[in-house]
Amino acid sequence: MALDASPPTLTGLTAPLDKTLFRKSIPILAARFSPTKIGSVRKSEPIRRTVIDLPRLRSVIPDPSAPAGDRLLLLKVSSEVDLPPQAQDFLKTESNGLVPYTLELDYDYWTADEMIQAILPESLRERSPTGFAMTGHIAHINLKEEYLPYKHLIGQIILDKNLQVRTVVNKLDSIDTQFRFFKMELLAGDPDYVVEHHEADCRFTFDFTQVYWNSRLHTEHERLVQVFKPEDVIADVFAGVGPFTIPAAKKGCAVLANDLNPQSTKYLSLNIENNRVSDVVKVSCEDGRAFIRGVVSRLIADPFPAYSGPKKSKNQENQERRRQRSLVPPTDTTPSLPRNKISHFVMNLPDSAIQFLDAFRGIFSHLDNQECDDIYITMPMIHCHCFTREIEPENARIDIIKRVEEKIGHPVVDDFSLHLVRSVAPNKDMYCISFRLPPMVAFDVE
Ligand SMILES: C[S@@+](CC[C@H](N)C(=O)[O-])C[C@H]1O[C@@H](n2cnc3c(N)ncnc32)[C@H](O)[C@@H]1O
């Protein structure tokens, strides 16, 4: 005993979608019961299995012919003879009669997945696009070629069915080769690509058509930020709009954040301001290689002020102001040394970050040796993201180490770790190799 409540299949439609076409009337039977009885009756054995059980539909409704009186219990059948004999007997003795009722379903009733199935030809239904990713108010999908003729209909359905979505785009296969952002086409909704996206308690604003963003990296962002100590200085070589920089700065780290894409640094600066970390972040817009070569001496010449604890929330700042007014002495006794040493380099440009590693050769060689020795008692860690086509972990390790060592011209074997970030394609994995910069490399004189 089952009702077919699927939407009508209407292939060959064109955008904009005519929602009124998606209507379905299902004639059923309803049994009248007094309100006092209905609770126990609906679950009773003789009729339990005959009651409708459709998602998002109530099985008990007020009786339209007696709104203040009886309730209608909606049944899965359209005629009495379709009921099991036991249920028929039960209804005869217990109910106040059976009446015909029509279930009216429309576009608003069905889910996005059901609707997408309904507009596709049969051959495409089995592998029809289901999920989508969200960046701010933008839902983005990656449609396979065979679904492109239906892209605007699919877009409209996703837009209609998800309240938080204001714009639906299809990510095209092409990616900006230099700045790594996706090309995309509008499928439905507002052509507004400036999003506000939240990650790790930080607010990020950016134009999704002009800068790189990948929500799938959020655990990698968190993982590395966890590695940093609050008093560390971080050099974020390919910072994008700040998913490492901002949470690290909120934690207390000072950050030198760099990106070659002027649109990235524009939004990075806005995000720094919006997240109230301007005092601990300096932004630059230069090639990663030049940044790596200059940043050590730049920080020695112009250090960050001493670490003064993690970024305070507005509430904490207000408390602090009140405390100062009442002249209670501060409890924080952090030593106040300016921060002039980089503890970590972050290099998230997996396609080519390894190619930039030779820039570390000799980065200390033009500095005052004594000063450098005093500051860099421990060498900075380098966290370099990369891709490999070697899927087997041991082969991936060999491949990555080989490429890294070739570039820096020195073994890293003794002091490194390798972390699998994610699989980006069936035969392509993204890794992060973390190693301490060998002094021989940093002091190398070419
Ligand atoms: C994969 S994205 C990573 C951004 C950010 N760190 C994140 O996790 O989302 C790489 C970034 O490097 C920037 N970029 C590309 N080539 C660069 C270069 N030669 N020098 C500096 N930045 C570069 C791109 O604009 C992009 O924002």
PDB file of N, CA and C in Angstrom, residues 126-199:
ATOM      1  N   GLU A 126      19.708   8.950 -13.151  1.00  0.00           N
ATOM      2  CA  GLU A 126      20.447   8.154 -12.162  1.00  0.00           C
ATOM      3  C   GLU A 126      21.641   8.917 -11.581  1.00  0.00           C
ATOM      4  N   ARG A 127      22.347   9.664 -12.411  1.00  0.00           N
ATOM      5  CA  ARG A 127      23.544  10.365 -11.933  1.00  0.00           C
ATOM      6  C   ARG A 127      23.313  11.867 -11.885  1.00  0.00           C
ATOM      7  N   SER A 128      22.077  12.248 -11.596  1.00  0.00           N
ATOM      8  CA  SER A 128      21.754  13.678 -11.629  1.00  0.00           C
ATOM      9  C   SER A 128      22.512  14.421 -10.523  1.00  0.00           C
ATOM     10  N   PRO A 129      22.841  15.695 -10.783  1.00  0.00           N
ATOM     11  CA  PRO A 129      23.589  16.448  -9.772  1.00  0.00           C
ATOM     12  C   PRO A 129      22.765  16.577  -8.506  1.00  0.00           C
ATOM     13  N   THR A 130      23.382  16.290  -7.380  1.00  0.00           N
ATOM     14  CA  THR A 130      22.649  16.412  -6.121  1.00  0.00           C
ATOM     15  C   THR A 130      23.182  17.606  -5.341  1.00  0.00           C
ATOM     16  N   GLY A 131      24.253  17.419  -4.584  1.00  0.00           N
ATOM     17  CA  GLY A 131      24.703  18.502  -3.696  1.00  0.00           C
ATOM     18  C   GLY A 131      25.274  19.708  -4.421  1.00  0.00           C
ATOM     19  N   PHE A 132      25.535  20.724  -3.637  1.00  0.00           N
ATOM     20  CA  PHE A 132      26.237  21.908  -4.127  1.00  0.00           C
ATOM     21  C   PHE A 132      27.035  22.439  -2.951  1.00  0.00           C
ATOM     22  N   ALA A 133      28.047  23.242  -3.242  1.00  0.00           N
ATOM     23  CA  ALA A 133      28.829  23.837  -2.152  1.00  0.00           C
ATOM     24  C   ALA A 133      28.379  25.286  -1.973  1.00  0.00           C
ATOM     25  N   MET A 134      28.532  25.790  -0.775  1.00  0.00           N
ATOM     26  CA  MET A 134      28.124  27.176  -0.498  1.00  0.00           C
ATOM     27  C   MET A 134      29.348  28.014  -0.155  1.00  0.00           C
ATOM     28  N   THR A 135      29.468  29.167  -0.762  1.00  0.00           N
ATOM     29  CA  THR A 135      30.449  30.169  -0.341  1.00  0.00           C
ATOM     30  C   THR A 135      29.657  31.439  -0.154  1.00  0.00           C
ATOM     31  N   GLY A 136      29.528  31.858   1.097  1.00  0.00           N
ATOM     32  CA  GLY A 136      28.630  32.980   1.389  1.00  0.00           C
ATOM     33  C   GLY A 136      27.232  32.650   0.896  1.00  0.00           C
ATOM     34  N   HIS A 137      26.654  33.565   0.075  1.00  0.00           N
ATOM     35  CA  HIS A 137      25.284  33.330  -0.412  1.00  0.00           C
ATOM     36  C   HIS A 137      25.278  32.604  -1.759  1.00  0.00           C
ATOM     37  N   ILE A 138      26.476  32.222  -2.259  1.00  0.00           N
ATOM     38  CA  ILE A 138      26.565  31.605  -3.586  1.00  0.00           C
ATOM     39  C   ILE A 138      26.600  30.077  -3.486  1.00  0.00           C
ATOM     40  N   ALA A 139      25.662  29.437  -4.203  1.00  0.00           N
ATOM     41  CA  ALA A 139      25.714  27.971  -4.313  1.00  0.00           C
ATOM     42  C   ALA A 139      26.466  27.670  -5.596  1.00  0.00           C
ATOM     43  N   HIS A 140      27.503  26.825  -5.498  1.00  0.00           N
ATOM     44  CA  HIS A 140      28.198  26.500  -6.743  1.00  0.00           C
ATOM     45  C   HIS A 140      28.203  25.012  -7.002  1.00  0.00           C
ATOM     46  N   ILE A 141      27.981  24.708  -8.284  1.00  0.00           N
ATOM     47  CA  ILE A 141      27.969  23.318  -8.704  1.00  0.00           C
ATOM     48  C   ILE A 141      28.944  23.163  -9.861  1.00  0.00           C
ATOM     49  N   ASN A 142      29.205  21.964 -10.182  1.00  0.00           N
ATOM     50  CA  ASN A 142      30.158  21.621 -11.230  1.00  0.00           C
ATOM     51  C   ASN A 142      29.439  20.674 -12.177  1.00  0.00           C
ATOM     52  N   LEU A 143      28.710  21.204 -13.140  1.00  0.00           N
ATOM     53  CA  LEU A 143      27.863  20.335 -13.960  1.00  0.00           C
ATOM     54  C   LEU A 143      28.656  19.608 -15.036  1.00  0.00           C
ATOM     55  N   LYS A 144      28.369  18.328 -15.172  1.00  0.00           N
ATOM     56  CA  LYS A 144      28.990  17.570 -16.271  1.00  0.00           C
ATOM     57  C   LYS A 144      28.314  18.005 -17.574  1.00  0.00           C
ATOM     58  N   GLU A 145      29.048  17.777 -18.656  1.00  0.00           N
ATOM     59  CA  GLU A 145      28.618  18.311 -19.943  1.00  0.00           C
ATOM     60  C   GLU A 145      27.180  17.938 -20.310  1.00  0.00           C
ATOM     61  N   GLU A 146      26.823  16.669 -20.026  1.00  0.00           N
ATOM     62  CA  GLU A 146      25.498  16.210 -20.458  1.00  0.00           C
ATOM     63  C   GLU A 146      24.352  16.920 -19.729  1.00  0.00           C
ATOM     64  N   TYR A 147      24.678  17.592 -18.598  1.00  0.00           N
ATOM     65  CA  TYR A 147      23.627  18.286 -17.848  1.00  0.00           C
ATOM     66  C   TYR A 147      23.527  19.763 -18.230  1.00  0.00           C
ATOM     67  N   LEU A 148      24.450  20.223 -19.072  1.00  0.00           N
ATOM     68  CA  LEU A 148      24.476  21.658 -19.396  1.00  0.00           C
ATOM     69  C   LEU A 148      23.179  22.168 -20.042  1.00  0.00           C
ATOM     70  N   PRO A 149      22.505  21.380 -20.903  1.00  0.00           N
ATOM     71  CA  PRO A 149      21.252  21.898 -21.466  1.00  0.00           C
ATOM     72  C   PRO A 149      20.203  22.230 -20.390  1.00  0.00           C
ATOM     73  N   TYR A 150      20.370  21.676 -19.188  1.00  0.00           N
ATOM     74  CA  TYR A 150      19.362  21.883 -18.125  1.00  0.00           C
ATOM     75  C   TYR A 150      19.884  22.817 -17.031  1.00  0.00           C
ATOM     76  N   LYS A 151      21.038  23.464 -17.314  1.00  0.00           N
ATOM     77  CA  LYS A 151      21.737  24.176 -16.235  1.00  0.00           C
ATOM     78  C   LYS A 151      20.894  25.282 -15.602  1.00  0.00           C
ATOM     79  N   HIS A 152      20.139  26.040 -16.414  1.00  0.00           N
ATOM     80  CA  HIS A 152      19.380  27.141 -15.822  1.00  0.00           C
ATOM     81  C   HIS A 152      18.191  26.634 -15.003  1.00  0.00           C
ATOM     82  N   LEU A 153      17.588  25.537 -15.467  1.00  0.00           N
ATOM     83  CA  LEU A 153      16.487  24.945 -14.699  1.00  0.00           C
ATOM     84  C   LEU A 153      17.016  24.426 -13.362  1.00  0.00           C
ATOM     85  N   ILE A 154      18.156  23.734 -13.415  1.00  0.00           N
ATOM     86  CA  ILE A 154      18.758  23.186 -12.189  1.00  0.00           C
ATOM     87  C   ILE A 154      19.096  24.335 -11.241  1.00  0.00           C
ATOM     88  N   GLY A 155      19.671  25.395 -11.809  1.00  0.00           N
ATOM     89  CA  GLY A 155      20.022  26.568 -11.004  1.00  0.00           C
ATOM     90  C   GLY A 155      18.807  27.161 -10.326  1.00  0.00           C
ATOM     91  N   GLN A 156      17.724  27.280 -11.087  1.00  0.00           N
ATOM     92  CA  GLN A 156      16.529  27.886 -10.504  1.00  0.00           C
ATOM     93  C   GLN A 156      15.950  27.032  -9.378  1.00  0.00           C
ATOM     94  N   ILE A 157      15.985  25.717  -9.570  1.00  0.00           N
ATOM     95  CA  ILE A 157      15.454  24.821  -8.534  1.00  0.00           C
ATOM     96  C   ILE A 157      16.282  24.964  -7.256  1.00  0.00           C
ATOM     97  N   ILE A 158      17.618  24.985  -7.404  1.00  0.00           N
ATOM     98  CA  ILE A 158      18.478  25.137  -6.212  1.00  0.00           C
ATOM     99  C   ILE A 158      18.189  26.467  -5.524  1.00  0.00           C
ATOM    100  N   LEU A 159      18.016  27.505  -6.328  1.00  0.00           N
ATOM    101  CA  LEU A 159      17.725  28.835  -5.762  1.00  0.00           C
ATOM    102  C   LEU A 159      16.381  28.830  -5.013  1.00  0.00           C
ATOM    103  N   ASP A 160      15.367  28.273  -5.659  1.00  0.00           N
ATOM    104  CA  ASP A 160      14.028  28.286  -5.050  1.00  0.00           C
ATOM    105  C   ASP A 160      13.959  27.469  -3.773  1.00  0.00           C
ATOM    106  N   LYS A 161      14.739  26.404  -3.731  1.00  0.00           N
ATOM    107  CA  LYS A 161      14.560  25.439  -2.642  1.00  0.00           C
ATOM    108  C   LYS A 161      15.470  25.676  -1.450  1.00  0.00           C
ATOM    109  N   ASN A 162      16.360  26.657  -1.543  1.00  0.00           N
ATOM    110  CA  ASN A 162      17.296  26.877  -0.441  1.00  0.00           C
ATOM    111  C   ASN A 162      17.304  28.344  -0.054  1.00  0.00           C
ATOM    112  N   LEU A 163      16.741  28.617   1.096  1.00  0.00           N
ATOM    113  CA  LEU A 163      16.542  30.006   1.516  1.00  0.00           C
ATOM    114  C   LEU A 163      17.837  30.805   1.604  1.00  0.00           C
ATOM    115  N   GLN A 164      18.928  30.139   2.005  1.00  0.00           N
ATOM    116  CA  GLN A 164      20.187  30.862   2.210  1.00  0.00           C
ATOM    117  C   GLN A 164      20.904  31.168   0.887  1.00  0.00           C
ATOM    118  N   VAL A 165      20.410  30.603  -0.224  1.00  0.00           N
ATOM    119  CA  VAL A 165      21.063  30.809  -1.532  1.00  0.00           C
ATOM    120  C   VAL A 165      20.458  32.026  -2.230  1.00  0.00           C
ATOM    121  N   ARG A 166      21.346  32.920  -2.690  1.00  0.00           N
ATOM    122  CA  ARG A 166      20.875  34.096  -3.434  1.00  0.00           C
ATOM    123  C   ARG A 166      21.379  34.070  -4.883  1.00  0.00           C
ATOM    124  N   THR A 167      22.425  33.280  -5.111  1.00  0.00           N
ATOM    125  CA  THR A 167      23.052  33.223  -6.429  1.00  0.00           C
ATOM    126  C   THR A 167      23.479  31.777  -6.673  1.00  0.00           C
ATOM    127  N   VAL A 168      23.235  31.284  -7.894  1.00  0.00           N
ATOM    128  CA  VAL A 168      23.695  29.926  -8.215  1.00  0.00           C
ATOM    129  C   VAL A 168      24.624  30.015  -9.426  1.00  0.00           C
ATOM    130  N   VAL A 169      25.813  29.428  -9.300  1.00  0.00           N
ATOM    131  CA  VAL A 169      26.758  29.461 -10.418  1.00  0.00           C
ATOM    132  C   VAL A 169      27.228  28.047 -10.749  1.00  0.00           C
ATOM    133  N   ASN A 170      27.638  27.912 -11.997  1.00  0.00           N
ATOM    134  CA  ASN A 170      28.285  26.674 -12.425  1.00  0.00           C
ATOM    135  C   ASN A 170      29.771  26.983 -12.550  1.00  0.00           C
ATOM    136  N   LYS A 171      30.587  26.237 -11.807  1.00  0.00           N
ATOM    137  CA  LYS A 171      32.038  26.442 -11.893  1.00  0.00           C
ATOM    138  C   LYS A 171      32.517  25.826 -13.195  1.00  0.00           C
ATOM    139  N   LEU A 172      33.177  26.618 -14.004  1.00  0.00           N
ATOM    140  CA  LEU A 172      33.682  26.091 -15.271  1.00  0.00           C
ATOM    141  C   LEU A 172      35.010  25.389 -15.002  1.00  0.00           C
ATOM    142  N   ASP A 173      35.402  24.555 -15.921  1.00  0.00           N
ATOM    143  CA  ASP A 173      36.620  23.779 -15.674  1.00  0.00           C
ATOM    144  C   ASP A 173      37.865  24.647 -15.644  1.00  0.00           C
ATOM    145  N   SER A 174      37.785  25.795 -16.333  1.00  0.00           N
ATOM    146  CA  SER A 174      39.010  26.607 -16.397  1.00  0.00           C
ATOM    147  C   SER A 174      39.216  27.361 -15.088  1.00  0.00           C
ATOM    148  N   ILE A 175      40.489  27.451 -14.714  1.00  0.00           N
ATOM    149  CA  ILE A 175      40.854  28.146 -13.486  1.00  0.00           C
ATOM    150  C   ILE A 175      41.882  29.187 -13.908  1.00  0.00           C
ATOM    151  N   ASP A 176      41.847  30.363 -13.309  1.00  0.00           N
ATOM    152  CA  ASP A 176      42.841  31.379 -13.645  1.00  0.00           C
ATOM    153  C   ASP A 176      44.219  30.810 -13.300  1.00  0.00           C
ATOM    154  N   THR A 177      45.074  30.694 -14.293  1.00  0.00           N
ATOM    155  CA  THR A 177      46.321  29.958 -14.075  1.00  0.00           C
ATOM    156  C   THR A 177      47.204  30.628 -13.035  1.00  0.00           C
ATOM    157  N   GLN A 178      47.185  31.947 -12.973  1.00  0.00           N
ATOM    158  CA  GLN A 178      48.081  32.590 -12.020  1.00  0.00           C
ATOM    159  C   GLN A 178      47.442  32.732 -10.633  1.00  0.00           C
ATOM    160  N   PHE A 179      46.249  33.283 -10.597  1.00  0.00           N
ATOM    161  CA  PHE A 179      45.678  33.609  -9.286  1.00  0.00           C
ATOM    162  C   PHE A 179      44.710  32.549  -8.770  1.00  0.00           C
ATOM    163  N   ARG A 180      44.508  31.485  -9.508  1.00  0.00           N
ATOM    164  CA  ARG A 180      43.845  30.269  -9.069  1.00  0.00           C
ATOM    165  C   ARG A 180      42.349  30.385  -8.789  1.00  0.00           C
ATOM    166  N   PHE A 181      41.716  31.484  -9.205  1.00  0.00           N
ATOM    167  CA  PHE A 181      40.271  31.528  -8.952  1.00  0.00           C
ATOM    168  C   PHE A 181      39.519  30.880 -10.109  1.00  0.00           C
ATOM    169  N   PHE A 182      38.297  30.428  -9.816  1.00  0.00           N
ATOM    170  CA  PHE A 182      37.516  29.712 -10.811  1.00  0.00           C
ATOM    171  C   PHE A 182      36.781  30.667 -11.735  1.00  0.00           C
ATOM    172  N   LYS A 183      36.684  30.281 -12.974  1.00  0.00           N
ATOM    173  CA  LYS A 183      35.760  30.981 -13.876  1.00  0.00           C
ATOM    174  C   LYS A 183      34.388  30.348 -13.607  1.00  0.00           C
ATOM    175  N   MET A 184      33.363  31.170 -13.635  1.00  0.00           N
ATOM    176  CA  MET A 184      32.035  30.617 -13.348  1.00  0.00           C
ATOM    177  C   MET A 184      30.967  31.313 -14.174  1.00  0.00           C
ATOM    178  N   GLU A 185      29.842  30.632 -14.363  1.00  0.00           N
ATOM    179  CA  GLU A 185      28.734  31.265 -15.093  1.00  0.00           C
ATOM    180  C   GLU A 185      27.507  31.274 -14.192  1.00  0.00           C
ATOM    181  N   LEU A 186      26.746  32.364 -14.328  1.00  0.00           N
ATOM    182  CA  LEU A 186      25.537  32.516 -13.510  1.00  0.00           C
ATOM    183  C   LEU A 186      24.455  31.578 -14.031  1.00  0.00           C
ATOM    184  N   LEU A 187      23.844  30.820 -13.122  1.00  0.00           N
ATOM    185  CA  LEU A 187      22.729  29.962 -13.528  1.00  0.00           C
ATOM    186  C   LEU A 187      21.394  30.541 -13.091  1.00  0.00           C
ATOM    187  N   ALA A 188      21.388  31.148 -11.912  1.00  0.00           N
ATOM    188  CA  ALA A 188      20.121  31.715 -11.405  1.00  0.00           C
ATOM    189  C   ALA A 188      20.429  32.689 -10.276  1.00  0.00           C
ATOM    190  N   GLY A 189      19.512  33.619 -10.055  1.00  0.00           N
ATOM    191  CA  GLY A 189      19.632  34.547  -8.917  1.00  0.00           C
ATOM    192  C   GLY A 189      20.396  35.814  -9.255  1.00  0.00           C
ATOM    193  N   ASP A 190      20.819  36.517  -8.200  1.00  0.00           N
ATOM    194  CA  ASP A 190      21.480  37.821  -8.373  1.00  0.00           C
ATOM    195  C   ASP A 190      22.891  37.651  -8.925  1.00  0.00           C
ATOM    196  N   PRO A 191      23.275  38.514  -9.874  1.00  0.00           N
ATOM    197  CA  PRO A 191      24.675  38.464 -10.329  1.00  0.00           C
ATOM    198  C   PRO A 191      25.575  39.206  -9.333  1.00  0.00           C
ATOM    199  N   ASP A 192      25.539  38.769  -8.095  1.00  0.00           N
ATOM    200  CA  ASP A 192      26.307  39.439  -7.027  1.00  0.00           C
ATOM    201  C   ASP A 192      27.302  38.417  -6.475  1.00  0.00           C
ATOM    202  N   TYR A 193      28.577  38.710  -6.701  1.00  0.00           N
ATOM    203  CA  TYR A 193      29.598  37.705  -6.368  1.00  0.00           C
ATOM    204  C   TYR A 193      30.448  38.087  -5.157  1.00  0.00           C
ATOM    205  N   VAL A 194      30.117  39.213  -4.561  1.00  0.00           N
ATOM    206  CA  VAL A 194      30.862  39.595  -3.354  1.00  0.00           C
ATOM    207  C   VAL A 194      30.160  38.937  -2.173  1.00  0.00           C
ATOM    208  N   VAL A 195      30.874  38.007  -1.554  1.00  0.00           N
ATOM    209  CA  VAL A 195      30.232  37.197  -0.514  1.00  0.00           C
ATOM    210  C   VAL A 195      30.771  37.561   0.858  1.00  0.00           C
ATOM    211  N   GLU A 196      29.979  37.197   1.833  1.00  0.00           N
ATOM    212  CA  GLU A 196      30.477  37.241   3.215  1.00  0.00           C
ATOM    213  C   GLU A 196      30.436  35.797   3.694  1.00  0.00           C
ATOM    214  N   HIS A 197      31.602  35.276   4.021  1.00  0.00           N
ATOM    215  CA  HIS A 197      31.701  33.859   4.373  1.00  0.00           C
ATOM    216  C   HIS A 197      32.342  33.742   5.751  1.00  0.00           C
ATOM    217  N   HIS A 198      31.873  32.780   6.534  1.00  0.00           N
ATOM    218  CA  HIS A 198      32.421  32.631   7.890  1.00  0.00           C
ATOM    219  C   HIS A 198      33.200  31.332   8.003  1.00  0.00           C
ATOM    220  N   GLU A 199      34.377  31.419   8.585  1.00  0.00           N
ATOM    221  CA  GLU A 199      35.191  30.227   8.828  1.00  0.00           C
ATOM    222  C   GLU A 199      35.989  30.502  10.092  1.00  0.00           C
TER     223      GLU A 199
END
